[in-house]
Short mmCIF file of C-alpha atoms and ligand atoms in Angstrom, two decimals:
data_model
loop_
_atom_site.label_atom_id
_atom_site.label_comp_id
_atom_site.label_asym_id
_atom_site.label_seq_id
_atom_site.Cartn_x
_atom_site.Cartn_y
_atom_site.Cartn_z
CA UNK A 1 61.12 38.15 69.80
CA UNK A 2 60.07 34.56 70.47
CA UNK A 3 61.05 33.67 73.79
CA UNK A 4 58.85 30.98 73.94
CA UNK A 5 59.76 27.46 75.39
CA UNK A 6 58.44 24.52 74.34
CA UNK A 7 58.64 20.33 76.04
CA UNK A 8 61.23 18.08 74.84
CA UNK A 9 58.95 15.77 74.94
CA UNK A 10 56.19 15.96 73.45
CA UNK A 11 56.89 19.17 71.76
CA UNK A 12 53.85 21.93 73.28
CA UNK A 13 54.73 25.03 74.48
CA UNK A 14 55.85 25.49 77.84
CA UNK A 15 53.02 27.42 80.15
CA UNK A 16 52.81 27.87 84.30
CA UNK A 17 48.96 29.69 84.03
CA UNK A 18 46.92 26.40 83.75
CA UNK A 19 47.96 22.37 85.49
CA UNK A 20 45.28 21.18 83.47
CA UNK A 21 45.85 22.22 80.32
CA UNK A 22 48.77 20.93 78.36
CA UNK A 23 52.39 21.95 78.66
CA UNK A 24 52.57 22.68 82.26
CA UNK A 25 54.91 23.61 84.74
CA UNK A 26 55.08 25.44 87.43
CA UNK A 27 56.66 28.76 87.59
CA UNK A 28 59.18 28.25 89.98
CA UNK A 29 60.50 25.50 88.12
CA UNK A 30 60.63 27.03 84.33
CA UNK A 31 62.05 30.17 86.46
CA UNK A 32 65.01 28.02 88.15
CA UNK A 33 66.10 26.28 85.00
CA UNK A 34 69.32 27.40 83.34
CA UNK A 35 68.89 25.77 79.41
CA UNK A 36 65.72 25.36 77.55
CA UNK A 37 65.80 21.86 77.86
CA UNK A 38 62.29 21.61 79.60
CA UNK A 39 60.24 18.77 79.88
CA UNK A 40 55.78 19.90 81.01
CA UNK A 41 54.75 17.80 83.98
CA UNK A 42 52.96 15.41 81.75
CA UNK A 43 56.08 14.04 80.12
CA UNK A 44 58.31 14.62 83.49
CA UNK A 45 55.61 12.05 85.29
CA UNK A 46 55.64 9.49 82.55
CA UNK A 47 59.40 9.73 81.72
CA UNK A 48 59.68 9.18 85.93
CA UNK A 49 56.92 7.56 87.55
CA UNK A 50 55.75 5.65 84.32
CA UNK A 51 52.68 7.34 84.67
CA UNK A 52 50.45 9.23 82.52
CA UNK A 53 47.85 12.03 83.49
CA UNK A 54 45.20 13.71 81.46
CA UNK A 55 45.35 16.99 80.41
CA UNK A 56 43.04 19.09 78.30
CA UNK A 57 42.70 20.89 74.84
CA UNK A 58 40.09 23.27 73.71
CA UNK A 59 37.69 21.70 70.99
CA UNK A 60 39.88 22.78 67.76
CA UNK A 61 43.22 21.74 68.81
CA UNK A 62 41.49 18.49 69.60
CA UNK A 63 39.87 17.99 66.14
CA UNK A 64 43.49 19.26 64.81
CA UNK A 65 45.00 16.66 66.45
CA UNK A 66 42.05 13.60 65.45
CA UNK A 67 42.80 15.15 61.91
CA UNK A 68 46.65 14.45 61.92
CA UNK A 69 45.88 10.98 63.37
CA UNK A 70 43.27 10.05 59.94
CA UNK A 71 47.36 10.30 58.39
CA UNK A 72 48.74 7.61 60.10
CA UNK A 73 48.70 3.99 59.61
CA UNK A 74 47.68 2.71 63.00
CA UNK A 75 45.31 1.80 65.65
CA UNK A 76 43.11 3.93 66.95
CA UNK A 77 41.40 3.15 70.50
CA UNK A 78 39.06 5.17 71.58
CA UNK A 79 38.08 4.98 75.25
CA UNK A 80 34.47 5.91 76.67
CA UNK A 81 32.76 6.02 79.90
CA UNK A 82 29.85 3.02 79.66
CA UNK A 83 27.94 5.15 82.45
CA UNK A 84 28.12 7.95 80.27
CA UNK A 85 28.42 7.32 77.23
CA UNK A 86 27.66 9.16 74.51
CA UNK A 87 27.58 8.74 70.90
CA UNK A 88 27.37 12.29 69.85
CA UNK A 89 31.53 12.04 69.98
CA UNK A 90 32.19 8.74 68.47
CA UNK A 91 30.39 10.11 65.71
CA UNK A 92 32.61 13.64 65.68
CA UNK A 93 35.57 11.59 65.65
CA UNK A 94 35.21 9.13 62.97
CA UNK A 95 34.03 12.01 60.83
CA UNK A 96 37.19 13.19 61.15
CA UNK A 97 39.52 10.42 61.08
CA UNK A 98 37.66 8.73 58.24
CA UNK A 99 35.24 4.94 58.56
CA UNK A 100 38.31 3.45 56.77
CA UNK A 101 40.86 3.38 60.15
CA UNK A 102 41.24 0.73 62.60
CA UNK A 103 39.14 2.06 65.60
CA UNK A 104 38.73 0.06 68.70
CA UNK A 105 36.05 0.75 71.27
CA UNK A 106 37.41 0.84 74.89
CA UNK A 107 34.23 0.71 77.07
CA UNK A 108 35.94 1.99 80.70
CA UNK A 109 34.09 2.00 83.78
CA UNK A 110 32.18 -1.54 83.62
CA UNK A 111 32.30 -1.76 87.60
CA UNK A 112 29.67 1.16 88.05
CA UNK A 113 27.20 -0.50 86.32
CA UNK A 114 24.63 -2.82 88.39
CA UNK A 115 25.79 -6.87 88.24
CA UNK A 116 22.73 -7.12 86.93
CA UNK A 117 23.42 -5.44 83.82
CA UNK A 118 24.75 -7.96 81.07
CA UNK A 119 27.63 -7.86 79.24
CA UNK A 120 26.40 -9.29 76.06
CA UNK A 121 23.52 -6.47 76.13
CA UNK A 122 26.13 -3.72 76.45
CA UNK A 123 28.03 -4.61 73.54
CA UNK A 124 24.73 -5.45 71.74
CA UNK A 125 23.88 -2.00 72.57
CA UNK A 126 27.40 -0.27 71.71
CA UNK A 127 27.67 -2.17 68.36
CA UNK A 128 23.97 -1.27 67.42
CA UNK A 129 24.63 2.66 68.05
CA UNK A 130 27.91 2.51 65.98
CA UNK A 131 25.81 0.54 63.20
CA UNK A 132 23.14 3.22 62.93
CA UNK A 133 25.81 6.01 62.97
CA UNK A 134 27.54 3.66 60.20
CA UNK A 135 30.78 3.52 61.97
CA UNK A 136 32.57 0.28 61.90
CA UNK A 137 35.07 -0.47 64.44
CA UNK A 138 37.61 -3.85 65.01
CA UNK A 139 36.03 -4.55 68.46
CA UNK A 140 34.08 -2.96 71.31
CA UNK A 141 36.44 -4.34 74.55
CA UNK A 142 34.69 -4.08 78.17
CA UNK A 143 37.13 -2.70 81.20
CA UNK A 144 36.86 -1.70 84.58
CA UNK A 145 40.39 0.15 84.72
CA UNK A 146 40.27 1.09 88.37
CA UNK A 147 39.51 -2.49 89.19
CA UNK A 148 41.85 -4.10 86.48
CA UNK A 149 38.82 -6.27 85.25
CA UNK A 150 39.21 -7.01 81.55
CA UNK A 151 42.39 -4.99 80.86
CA UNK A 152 45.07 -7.83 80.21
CA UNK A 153 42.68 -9.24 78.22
CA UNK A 154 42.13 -5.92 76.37
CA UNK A 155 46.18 -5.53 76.31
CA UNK A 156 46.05 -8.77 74.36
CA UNK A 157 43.68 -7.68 72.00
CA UNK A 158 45.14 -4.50 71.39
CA UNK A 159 48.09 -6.63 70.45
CA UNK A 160 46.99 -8.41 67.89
CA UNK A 161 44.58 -5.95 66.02
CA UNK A 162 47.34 -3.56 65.58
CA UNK A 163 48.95 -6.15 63.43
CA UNK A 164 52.60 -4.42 64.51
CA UNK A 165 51.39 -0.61 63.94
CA UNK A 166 51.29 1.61 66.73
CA UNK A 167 48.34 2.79 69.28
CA UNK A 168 46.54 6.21 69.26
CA UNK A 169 44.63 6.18 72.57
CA UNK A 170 42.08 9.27 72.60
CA UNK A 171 39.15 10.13 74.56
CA UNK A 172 37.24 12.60 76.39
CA UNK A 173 38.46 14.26 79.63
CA UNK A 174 37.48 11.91 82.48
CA UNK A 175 36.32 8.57 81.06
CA UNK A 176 39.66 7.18 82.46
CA UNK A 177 42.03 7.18 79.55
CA UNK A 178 45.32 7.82 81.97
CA UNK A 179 43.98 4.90 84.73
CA UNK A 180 43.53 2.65 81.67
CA UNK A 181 46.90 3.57 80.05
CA UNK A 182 48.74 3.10 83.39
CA UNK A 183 47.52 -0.16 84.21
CA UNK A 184 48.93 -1.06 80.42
CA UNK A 185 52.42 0.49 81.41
CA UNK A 186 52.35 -1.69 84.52
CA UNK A 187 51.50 -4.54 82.12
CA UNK A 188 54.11 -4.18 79.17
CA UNK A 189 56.75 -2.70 80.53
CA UNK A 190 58.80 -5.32 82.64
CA UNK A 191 61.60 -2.80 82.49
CA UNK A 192 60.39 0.36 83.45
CA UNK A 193 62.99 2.31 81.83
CA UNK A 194 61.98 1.55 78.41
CA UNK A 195 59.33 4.53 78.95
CA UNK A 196 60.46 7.53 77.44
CA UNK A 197 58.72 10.46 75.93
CA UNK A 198 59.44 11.78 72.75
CA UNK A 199 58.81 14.67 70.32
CA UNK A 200 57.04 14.56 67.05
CA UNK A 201 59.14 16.84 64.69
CA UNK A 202 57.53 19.76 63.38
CA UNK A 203 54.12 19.25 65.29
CA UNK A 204 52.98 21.00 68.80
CA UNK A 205 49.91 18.14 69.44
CA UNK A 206 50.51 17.33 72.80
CA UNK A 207 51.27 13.43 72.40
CA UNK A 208 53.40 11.46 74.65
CA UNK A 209 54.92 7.87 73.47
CA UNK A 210 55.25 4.64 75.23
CA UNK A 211 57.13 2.07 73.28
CA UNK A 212 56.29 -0.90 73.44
CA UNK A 213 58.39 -2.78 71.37
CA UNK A 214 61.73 -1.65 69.36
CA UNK A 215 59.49 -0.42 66.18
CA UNK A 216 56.21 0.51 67.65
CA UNK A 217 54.41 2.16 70.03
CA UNK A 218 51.55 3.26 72.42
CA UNK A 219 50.86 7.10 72.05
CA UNK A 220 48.77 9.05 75.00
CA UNK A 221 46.83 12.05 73.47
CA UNK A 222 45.06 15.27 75.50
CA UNK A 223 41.54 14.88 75.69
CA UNK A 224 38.34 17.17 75.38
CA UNK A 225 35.77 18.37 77.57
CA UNK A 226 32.45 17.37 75.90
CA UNK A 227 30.10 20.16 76.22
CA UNK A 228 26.65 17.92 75.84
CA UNK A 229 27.51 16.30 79.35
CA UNK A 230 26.15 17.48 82.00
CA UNK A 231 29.73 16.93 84.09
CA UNK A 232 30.95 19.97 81.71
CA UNK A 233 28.63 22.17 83.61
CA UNK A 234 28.70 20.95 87.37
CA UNK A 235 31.34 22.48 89.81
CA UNK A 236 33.79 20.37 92.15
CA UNK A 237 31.33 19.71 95.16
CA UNK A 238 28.59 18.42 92.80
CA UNK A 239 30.58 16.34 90.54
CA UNK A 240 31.70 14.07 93.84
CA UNK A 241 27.98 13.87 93.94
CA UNK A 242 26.85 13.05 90.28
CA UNK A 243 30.02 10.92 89.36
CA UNK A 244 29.57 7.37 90.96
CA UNK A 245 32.09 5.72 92.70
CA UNK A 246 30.68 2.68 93.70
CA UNK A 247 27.96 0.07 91.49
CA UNK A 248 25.01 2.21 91.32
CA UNK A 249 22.14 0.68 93.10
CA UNK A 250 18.76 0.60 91.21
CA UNK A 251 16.10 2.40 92.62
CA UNK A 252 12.29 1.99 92.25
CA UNK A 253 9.19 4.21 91.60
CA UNK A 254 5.92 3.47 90.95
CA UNK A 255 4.27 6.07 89.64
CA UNK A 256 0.85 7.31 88.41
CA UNK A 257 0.29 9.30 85.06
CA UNK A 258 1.05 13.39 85.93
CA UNK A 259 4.07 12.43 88.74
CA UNK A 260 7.51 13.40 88.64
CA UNK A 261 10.72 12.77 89.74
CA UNK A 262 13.57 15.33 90.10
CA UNK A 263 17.34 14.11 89.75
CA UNK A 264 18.54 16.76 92.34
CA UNK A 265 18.06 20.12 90.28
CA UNK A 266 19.45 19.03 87.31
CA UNK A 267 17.00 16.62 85.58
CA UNK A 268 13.49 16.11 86.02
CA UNK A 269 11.27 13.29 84.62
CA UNK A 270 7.57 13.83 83.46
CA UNK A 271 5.58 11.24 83.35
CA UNK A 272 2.97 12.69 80.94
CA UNK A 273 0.91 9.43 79.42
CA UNK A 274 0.21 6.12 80.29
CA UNK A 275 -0.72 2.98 83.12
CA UNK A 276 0.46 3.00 86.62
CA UNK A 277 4.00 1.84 86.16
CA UNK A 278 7.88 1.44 88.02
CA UNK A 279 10.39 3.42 86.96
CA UNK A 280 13.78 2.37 87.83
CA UNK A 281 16.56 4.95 88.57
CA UNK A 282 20.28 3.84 87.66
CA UNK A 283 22.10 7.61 88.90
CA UNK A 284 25.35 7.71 91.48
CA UNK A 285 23.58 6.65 94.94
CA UNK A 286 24.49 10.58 96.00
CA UNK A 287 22.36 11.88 94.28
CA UNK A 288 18.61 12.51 95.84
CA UNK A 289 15.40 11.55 94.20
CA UNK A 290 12.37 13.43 94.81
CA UNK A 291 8.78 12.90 93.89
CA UNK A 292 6.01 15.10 93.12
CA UNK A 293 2.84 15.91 91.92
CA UNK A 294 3.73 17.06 87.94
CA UNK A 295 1.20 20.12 88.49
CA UNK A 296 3.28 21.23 91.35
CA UNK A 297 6.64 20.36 89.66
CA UNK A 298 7.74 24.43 87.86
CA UNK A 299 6.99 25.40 91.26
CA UNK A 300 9.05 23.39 93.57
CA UNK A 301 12.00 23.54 90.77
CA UNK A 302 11.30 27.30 91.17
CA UNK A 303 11.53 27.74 94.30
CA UNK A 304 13.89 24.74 95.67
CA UNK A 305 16.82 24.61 92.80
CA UNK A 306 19.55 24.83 94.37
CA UNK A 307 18.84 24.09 98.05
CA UNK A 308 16.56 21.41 98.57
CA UNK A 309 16.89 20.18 94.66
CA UNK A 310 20.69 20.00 94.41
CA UNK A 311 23.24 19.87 92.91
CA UNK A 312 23.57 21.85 91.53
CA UNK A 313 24.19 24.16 94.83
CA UNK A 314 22.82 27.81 95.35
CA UNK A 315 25.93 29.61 94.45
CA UNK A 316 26.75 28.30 91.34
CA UNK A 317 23.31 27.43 89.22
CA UNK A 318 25.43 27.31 85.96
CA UNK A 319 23.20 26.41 83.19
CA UNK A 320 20.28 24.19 85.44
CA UNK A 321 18.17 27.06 85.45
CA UNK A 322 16.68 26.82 82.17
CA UNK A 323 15.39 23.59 81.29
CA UNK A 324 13.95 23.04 78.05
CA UNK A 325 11.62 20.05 77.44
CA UNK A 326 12.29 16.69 75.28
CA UNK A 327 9.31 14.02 74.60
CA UNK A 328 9.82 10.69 74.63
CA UNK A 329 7.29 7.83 73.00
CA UNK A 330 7.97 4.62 74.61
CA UNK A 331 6.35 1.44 73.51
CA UNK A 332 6.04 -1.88 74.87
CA UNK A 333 9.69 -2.89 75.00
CA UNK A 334 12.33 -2.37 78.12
CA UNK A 335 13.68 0.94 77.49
CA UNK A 336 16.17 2.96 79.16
CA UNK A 337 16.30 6.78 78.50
CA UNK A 338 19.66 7.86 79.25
CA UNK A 339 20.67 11.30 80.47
CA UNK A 340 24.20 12.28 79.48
CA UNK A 341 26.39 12.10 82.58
CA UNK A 342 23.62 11.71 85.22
CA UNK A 343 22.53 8.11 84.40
CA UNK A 344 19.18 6.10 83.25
CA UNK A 345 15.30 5.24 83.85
CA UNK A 346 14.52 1.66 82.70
CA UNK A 347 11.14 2.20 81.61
CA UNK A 348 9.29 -1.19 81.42
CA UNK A 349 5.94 -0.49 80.15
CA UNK A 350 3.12 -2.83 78.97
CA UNK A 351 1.01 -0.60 77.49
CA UNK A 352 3.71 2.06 76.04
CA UNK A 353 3.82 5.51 77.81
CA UNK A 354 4.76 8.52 76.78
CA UNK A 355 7.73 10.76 78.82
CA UNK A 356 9.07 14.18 79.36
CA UNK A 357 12.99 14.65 80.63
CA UNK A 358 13.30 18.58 81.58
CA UNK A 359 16.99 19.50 81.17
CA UNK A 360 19.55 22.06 80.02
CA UNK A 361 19.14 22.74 76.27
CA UNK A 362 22.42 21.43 75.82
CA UNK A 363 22.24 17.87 77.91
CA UNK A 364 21.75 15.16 75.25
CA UNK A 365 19.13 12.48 76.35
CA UNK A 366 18.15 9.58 73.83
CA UNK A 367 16.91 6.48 74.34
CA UNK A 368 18.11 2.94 74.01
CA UNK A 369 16.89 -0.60 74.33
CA UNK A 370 17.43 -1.65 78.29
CA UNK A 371 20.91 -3.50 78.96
CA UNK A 372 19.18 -4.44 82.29
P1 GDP B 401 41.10 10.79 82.04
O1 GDP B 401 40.77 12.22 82.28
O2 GDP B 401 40.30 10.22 80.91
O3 GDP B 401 42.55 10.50 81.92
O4 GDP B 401 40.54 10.01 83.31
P2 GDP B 401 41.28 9.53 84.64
O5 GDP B 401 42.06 8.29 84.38
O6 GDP B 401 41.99 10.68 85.24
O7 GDP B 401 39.99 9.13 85.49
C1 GDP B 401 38.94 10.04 85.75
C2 GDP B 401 38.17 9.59 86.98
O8 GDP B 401 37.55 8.34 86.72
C3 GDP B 401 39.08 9.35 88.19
O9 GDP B 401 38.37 9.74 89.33
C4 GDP B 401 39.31 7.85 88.17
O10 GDP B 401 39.58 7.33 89.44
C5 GDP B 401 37.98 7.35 87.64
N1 GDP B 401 38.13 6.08 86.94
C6 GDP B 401 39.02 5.71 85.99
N2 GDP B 401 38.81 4.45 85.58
C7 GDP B 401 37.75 3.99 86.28
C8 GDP B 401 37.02 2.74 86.32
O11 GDP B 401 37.32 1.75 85.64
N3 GDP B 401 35.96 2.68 87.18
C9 GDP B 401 35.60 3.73 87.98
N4 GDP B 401 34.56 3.57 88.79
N5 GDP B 401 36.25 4.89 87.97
C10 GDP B 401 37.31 5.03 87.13
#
């Protein structure tokens, strides 16, 4: 017997176990409700609030659904977090939809970087990784959703590269896909009530629509939890920590050859090689720095992880426990090594150095020219 119940709107089953997963709604509510006509909290916020929120799929419904958008003839934005970005899933998701779609590159999250950092020299940076992966995309547009910078401008854009078609907005849990997408609700829609949601026929993917004309529209996908960022692995008290809020303040080291620096207990920097140098830290401002001797370093991570080096905190380690080693060559040129969901070190060496980042086996780190 099938007694399962699926949203009117957007068409995925109905469940009460999980809020964050897709097709939600609570118990009490599915239990109260005479038809089947049930809309999941997803669609019942945007259909009354005009508001979206994110909600999650496992990795292969999430490549099912990239896979059904390579079919359609339409734009695809793609939104990122610039403090934490990482190309590993840029490059996952072209694969799949194919180098020959429209893809725009959302860049969320531009108020957490220093002022110091320049615009130009981000997008110099995003266009260069997207070159050397060989992915072409329409435009790379900088936003600061939470502080509305840039995001009538990237409306407009959005506009006119999707030459009438509609919008596929996807990204990863957490880089602010539903902040973004309601501050372009508040934009477009003069009359609220043109937001409805609606079902795709025949499909169970989770997308909501927002018209935004009579023909076209703007559709809100679920996104994925990446499992090369370090946020993947943190719990709630230490992601308040490790996520900035606020424009992440630099901070300076100068260290000799055979120091280190631990990023709480979940990163820790080697200087192995080279001349007495600074090292500047770009990492949320809650999260503690400390220095040591690089002969001492196993032990104190041995010993402290988890109490003095935190987060991550004592009772839930996760996967900080085992660090594995990656070696890093670093000429003469400003260089930033970036640690997935943690932040950078601007390394700005005259004599090149050479550098060991101890993290997680499955933390990507890789390097990049400074955009300080
Ligand atoms: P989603 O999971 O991709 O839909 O992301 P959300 O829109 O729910 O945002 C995730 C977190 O990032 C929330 O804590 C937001 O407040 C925050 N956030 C979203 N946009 C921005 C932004 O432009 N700047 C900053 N600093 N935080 C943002």
């Amino acid at each position: 017997m099938d007694n399962k119940i699926y949203c009117i709107g957007c068409g995925v089953e109905i469940q009460s176990e999980d809020p964050k997963k897709q097709g939600y709604l609570p118990k009490n509510v599915v239990e109260k409700s005479e038809d089947s006509q049930l809309v999941c909290k997803r669609c019942f916020r945007l259909k009354n609030y005009n508001e979206v929120s994110d909600v999650e799929l496992g990795a292969d419904d999430f490549y099912q659904l990239i896979k059904s958008l390579s079919k359609k003839d339409a734009l695809i934005a793609k939104v990122v977090d610039i403090f934490d970005f990482s190309g590993s899933w840029i490059e996952d998701v072209v694969d799949i939809v194919g180098n020959n779609k429209d893809i725009v590159l959302i860049a969320n999250k531009l108020d957490l970087l220093p002022k110091s950092v320049k615009q130009n020299k981000i997008k110099q940076w995003l266009f260069k990784v997207l070159k050397e992966k060989g992915i072409k995309v329409k435009d790379i547009l900088l936003v600061s959703a939470i502080k509305n910078q840039g995001v009538e401008e990237a409306a407009v854009r959005l506009d006119q590269l999707r030459n009438g078609k509609d919008v596929y907005i996807i990204g990863a849990t957490n880089v602010g896909k539903s902040t973004f997408i309601n501050k372009l609700i508040e934009l477009t829609s003069g009359d609220k009530n043109v937001i409805t949601t609606s079902h795709f026929p025949g499909t169970t993917l989770g997308m909501i629509e927002i018209p935004l004309d009579r023909a076209t529209s703007i559709y809100d996908t679920p996104g994925i939890i990446l499992d090369y960022d370090i946020a993947h692995y943190l719990d709630a008290k230490s992601l308040k920590l490790v996520m900035p809020k606020k424009e992440i303040k630099a901070r300076i080291f100068q260290l000799n050859a055979e120091q280190s620096l631990f990023f709480g207990g979940m990163a820790r920097m080697d200087f192995v090689k080279g001349e007495r140098q600074s090292f500047t830290l770009y990492a949320s401002n809650l999260v503690e720095i400390h220095r040591t001797k690089l002969s001492n370093a196993d032990a104190l991570f041995e010993k402290h992880l988890g109490q003095m080096l935190k987060p991550p905190f004592e009772d839930n380690i996760s996967i900080f426990g085992k660090q594995v080693r990656k070696s890093f060559k670093i000429d003469n040129r400003k260089t930033d090594i970036v640690i997935s969901g943690l932040g950078w070190i601007t390394v700005n060496s005259d004599s090149g150095c050479k550098i060991d980042i101890l993290v997680p086996e499955e933390i990507e780190v890789f390097v990049r020219e400074s955009i300080i």
